[in-house]
Amino acid sequence: MPSKAAISYNALGKEKSDAERQAKTRSTAGSRKRTARRQGASRRCREARDASPLINAKVRKNYLRDLKRVTKAYPAIKVWDTPTGLWLRAPAMPVQHSNREVTFLIFLPYPEGLPLKAWAFWSSIMGYTWIGPRHTNAPDGSICAFEPGDHSWQQGDKIVRLLDIFCVWAVRHLHLEKIGRWPGYQAVPHPYERLMEVQDNEYCGCDNAGRRYADCCKQDDLALGHESLRHDFEAKYGHSKVVPKVIKNFVEGSGPLPVICYPSF
Ligand SMILES: [Zn+2]
């Protein structure tokens, strides 16, 4: 599913320098105007001390209390408790005794109502390969493992449950890779994404669960026109599904912890 929010990404070092620049601007200008704060993607992130009143303390407490259980289920997990949210890096082997290891990178924001962000990579001694584009969000290639409206997992819920859901999502990707077909029902609401990704013999991505794409929406989607659908999709969600460089660098061990800037943050 595409992401509607225009989220931007920074490396921690860069964010610090932007924060310092903001602080300097404030000290010379006295105050910053609301409109000025909306300019510049990297400056939209509030500094930790500005954000602290927005933090949902209960959510943070739930996550931190949950870590023991998480470590038991996913022993190789690493965790970073930052002022704005919890970062987790979780290697897992979703199919027992297989040689396929997946590394999940997850950010669980503390402020109320902000959506989580997560990415998945097949990991081996050869490196890290992004898992997508099927069932990832545009434009950042993050995991889309469930519809938020389905309440499969909500902010503050158990982290192990989230990781388990992601593991099932990874197994479905393995099925796609080996068998050539996405298994089970799926949500692909935009016709362009259906035309680009859903195969004839898969379940359609519309609300009409139970029918194959070729027997459901495909002809209607084709009639809408590939180019006009592409324009509509790109205007709403961006041009492509590409993992932000700061995310990839961090996973590969060549960059600092990323900073995610939400539009309302
Ligand atoms: Zn359909």
mmCIF file of N, CA and C in Angstrom, residues 5-11 14-19 21-22 32 35-47 244 246 259-265:
data_model
loop_
_atom_site.group_PDB
_atom_site.id
_atom_site.type_symbol
_atom_site.label_atom_id
_atom_site.label_comp_id
_atom_site.label_asym_id
_atom_site.label_seq_id
_atom_site.Cartn_x
_atom_site.Cartn_y
_atom_site.Cartn_z
ATOM 1 N N ALA A 5 1.711 9.898 3.747
ATOM 2 C CA ALA A 5 2.457 10.961 4.422
ATOM 3 C C ALA A 5 3.809 11.183 3.745
ATOM 4 N N ALA A 6 4.189 12.442 3.606
ATOM 5 C CA ALA A 6 5.500 12.769 3.026
ATOM 6 C C ALA A 6 6.534 12.750 4.142
ATOM 7 N N ILE A 7 7.101 11.571 4.364
ATOM 8 C CA ILE A 7 8.089 11.401 5.420
ATOM 9 C C ILE A 7 9.474 11.565 4.813
ATOM 10 N N SER A 8 10.387 12.201 5.551
ATOM 11 C CA SER A 8 11.749 12.331 5.034
ATOM 12 C C SER A 8 12.724 11.679 6.008
ATOM 13 N N TYR A 9 13.923 11.404 5.496
ATOM 14 C CA TYR A 9 14.904 10.646 6.273
ATOM 15 C C TYR A 9 16.236 11.369 6.318
ATOM 16 N N ASN A 10 16.858 11.350 7.480
ATOM 17 C CA ASN A 10 18.182 11.942 7.644
ATOM 18 C C ASN A 10 19.077 10.974 8.383
ATOM 19 N N ALA A 11 20.372 11.180 8.192
ATOM 20 C CA ALA A 11 21.319 10.483 9.053
ATOM 21 C C ALA A 11 21.416 11.266 10.352
ATOM 22 N N LYS A 14 23.653 14.412 10.344
ATOM 23 C CA LYS A 14 23.113 15.538 9.604
ATOM 24 C C LYS A 14 22.009 16.230 10.388
ATOM 25 N N GLU A 15 21.177 15.388 11.023
ATOM 26 C CA GLU A 15 20.090 15.957 11.800
ATOM 27 C C GLU A 15 20.631 16.819 12.927
ATOM 28 N N LYS A 16 21.710 16.378 13.533
ATOM 29 C CA LYS A 16 22.297 17.158 14.616
ATOM 30 C C LYS A 16 22.739 18.522 14.105
ATOM 31 N N SER A 17 23.364 18.509 12.919
ATOM 32 C CA SER A 17 23.856 19.779 12.426
ATOM 33 C C SER A 17 22.693 20.697 12.066
ATOM 34 N N ASP A 18 21.606 20.119 11.543
ATOM 35 C CA ASP A 18 20.436 20.937 11.262
ATOM 36 C C ASP A 18 19.843 21.491 12.550
ATOM 37 N N ALA A 19 19.815 20.644 13.570
ATOM 38 C CA ALA A 19 19.281 21.088 14.857
ATOM 39 C C ALA A 19 20.129 22.232 15.418
ATOM 40 N N ARG A 21 21.809 24.291 13.642
ATOM 41 C CA ARG A 21 21.550 25.477 12.828
ATOM 42 C C ARG A 21 20.250 26.137 13.258
ATOM 43 N N GLN A 22 19.253 25.295 13.577
ATOM 44 C CA GLN A 22 17.975 25.833 14.053
ATOM 45 C C GLN A 22 18.174 26.608 15.343
ATOM 46 N N ARG A 32 10.995 31.537 16.123
ATOM 47 C CA ARG A 32 10.815 31.054 14.751
ATOM 48 C C ARG A 32 9.333 31.034 14.439
ATOM 49 N N THR A 35 5.441 29.177 9.923
ATOM 50 C CA THR A 35 5.608 28.945 8.494
ATOM 51 C C THR A 35 7.054 28.609 8.185
ATOM 52 N N ALA A 36 7.989 29.248 8.871
ATOM 53 C CA ALA A 36 9.399 28.997 8.603
ATOM 54 C C ALA A 36 9.755 27.565 8.946
ATOM 55 N N ARG A 37 9.100 27.027 9.990
ATOM 56 C CA ARG A 37 9.427 25.682 10.422
ATOM 57 C C ARG A 37 9.016 24.651 9.375
ATOM 58 N N ARG A 38 8.101 25.022 8.504
ATOM 59 C CA ARG A 38 7.639 24.071 7.500
ATOM 60 C C ARG A 38 8.565 24.018 6.297
ATOM 61 N N GLN A 39 9.553 24.877 6.252
ATOM 62 C CA GLN A 39 10.443 24.888 5.101
ATOM 63 C C GLN A 39 11.648 23.989 5.346
ATOM 64 N N GLY A 40 12.039 23.265 4.289
ATOM 65 C CA GLY A 40 13.260 22.451 4.401
ATOM 66 C C GLY A 40 12.954 21.119 5.042
ATOM 67 N N ALA A 41 13.095 20.064 4.238
ATOM 68 C CA ALA A 41 12.697 18.739 4.724
ATOM 69 C C ALA A 41 13.421 18.345 5.994
ATOM 70 N N SER A 42 14.739 18.548 6.037
ATOM 71 C CA SER A 42 15.485 18.053 7.178
ATOM 72 C C SER A 42 15.232 18.887 8.423
ATOM 73 N N ARG A 43 14.764 20.114 8.251
ATOM 74 C CA ARG A 43 14.532 20.948 9.437
ATOM 75 C C ARG A 43 13.161 20.726 10.043
ATOM 76 N N ARG A 44 12.341 19.913 9.377
ATOM 77 C CA ARG A 44 10.987 19.703 9.895
ATOM 78 C C ARG A 44 11.010 18.897 11.175
ATOM 79 N N CYS A 45 12.033 18.070 11.339
ATOM 80 C CA CYS A 45 12.106 17.273 12.555
ATOM 81 C C CYS A 45 12.335 18.175 13.750
ATOM 82 N N ARG A 46 11.525 18.020 14.727
ATOM 83 C CA ARG A 46 11.766 18.785 15.945
ATOM 84 C C ARG A 46 12.921 18.180 16.714
ATOM 85 N N GLU A 47 13.574 18.996 17.465
ATOM 86 C CA GLU A 47 14.618 18.462 18.319
ATOM 87 C C GLU A 47 13.956 17.658 19.441
ATOM 88 N N PRO A 244 15.409 4.597 1.340
ATOM 89 C CA PRO A 244 16.269 5.766 1.556
ATOM 90 C C PRO A 244 17.709 5.347 1.857
ATOM 91 N N VAL A 246 19.958 6.506 3.799
ATOM 92 C CA VAL A 246 20.371 6.438 5.207
ATOM 93 C C VAL A 246 19.922 5.121 5.865
ATOM 94 N N VAL A 259 17.362 9.204 11.223
ATOM 95 C CA VAL A 259 16.346 10.001 11.896
ATOM 96 C C VAL A 259 15.171 10.120 10.932
ATOM 97 N N ILE A 260 13.984 9.763 11.388
ATOM 98 C CA ILE A 260 12.804 9.853 10.535
ATOM 99 C C ILE A 260 12.036 11.115 10.879
ATOM 100 N N CYS A 261 11.755 11.918 9.845
ATOM 101 C CA CYS A 261 11.025 13.177 10.050
ATOM 102 C C CYS A 261 9.602 13.017 9.542
ATOM 103 N N TYR A 262 8.658 12.965 10.452
ATOM 104 C CA TYR A 262 7.261 12.897 10.078
ATOM 105 C C TYR A 262 6.752 14.315 9.833
ATOM 106 N N PRO A 263 5.807 14.491 8.917
ATOM 107 C CA PRO A 263 5.313 15.836 8.596
ATOM 108 C C PRO A 263 4.782 16.582 9.820
ATOM 109 N N SER A 264 4.199 15.866 10.753
ATOM 110 C CA SER A 264 3.585 16.546 11.899
ATOM 111 C C SER A 264 4.505 16.547 13.114
ATOM 112 N N PHE A 265 5.777 16.345 12.884
ATOM 113 C CA PHE A 265 6.677 16.110 13.998
ATOM 114 C C PHE A 265 7.755 17.164 14.031
#
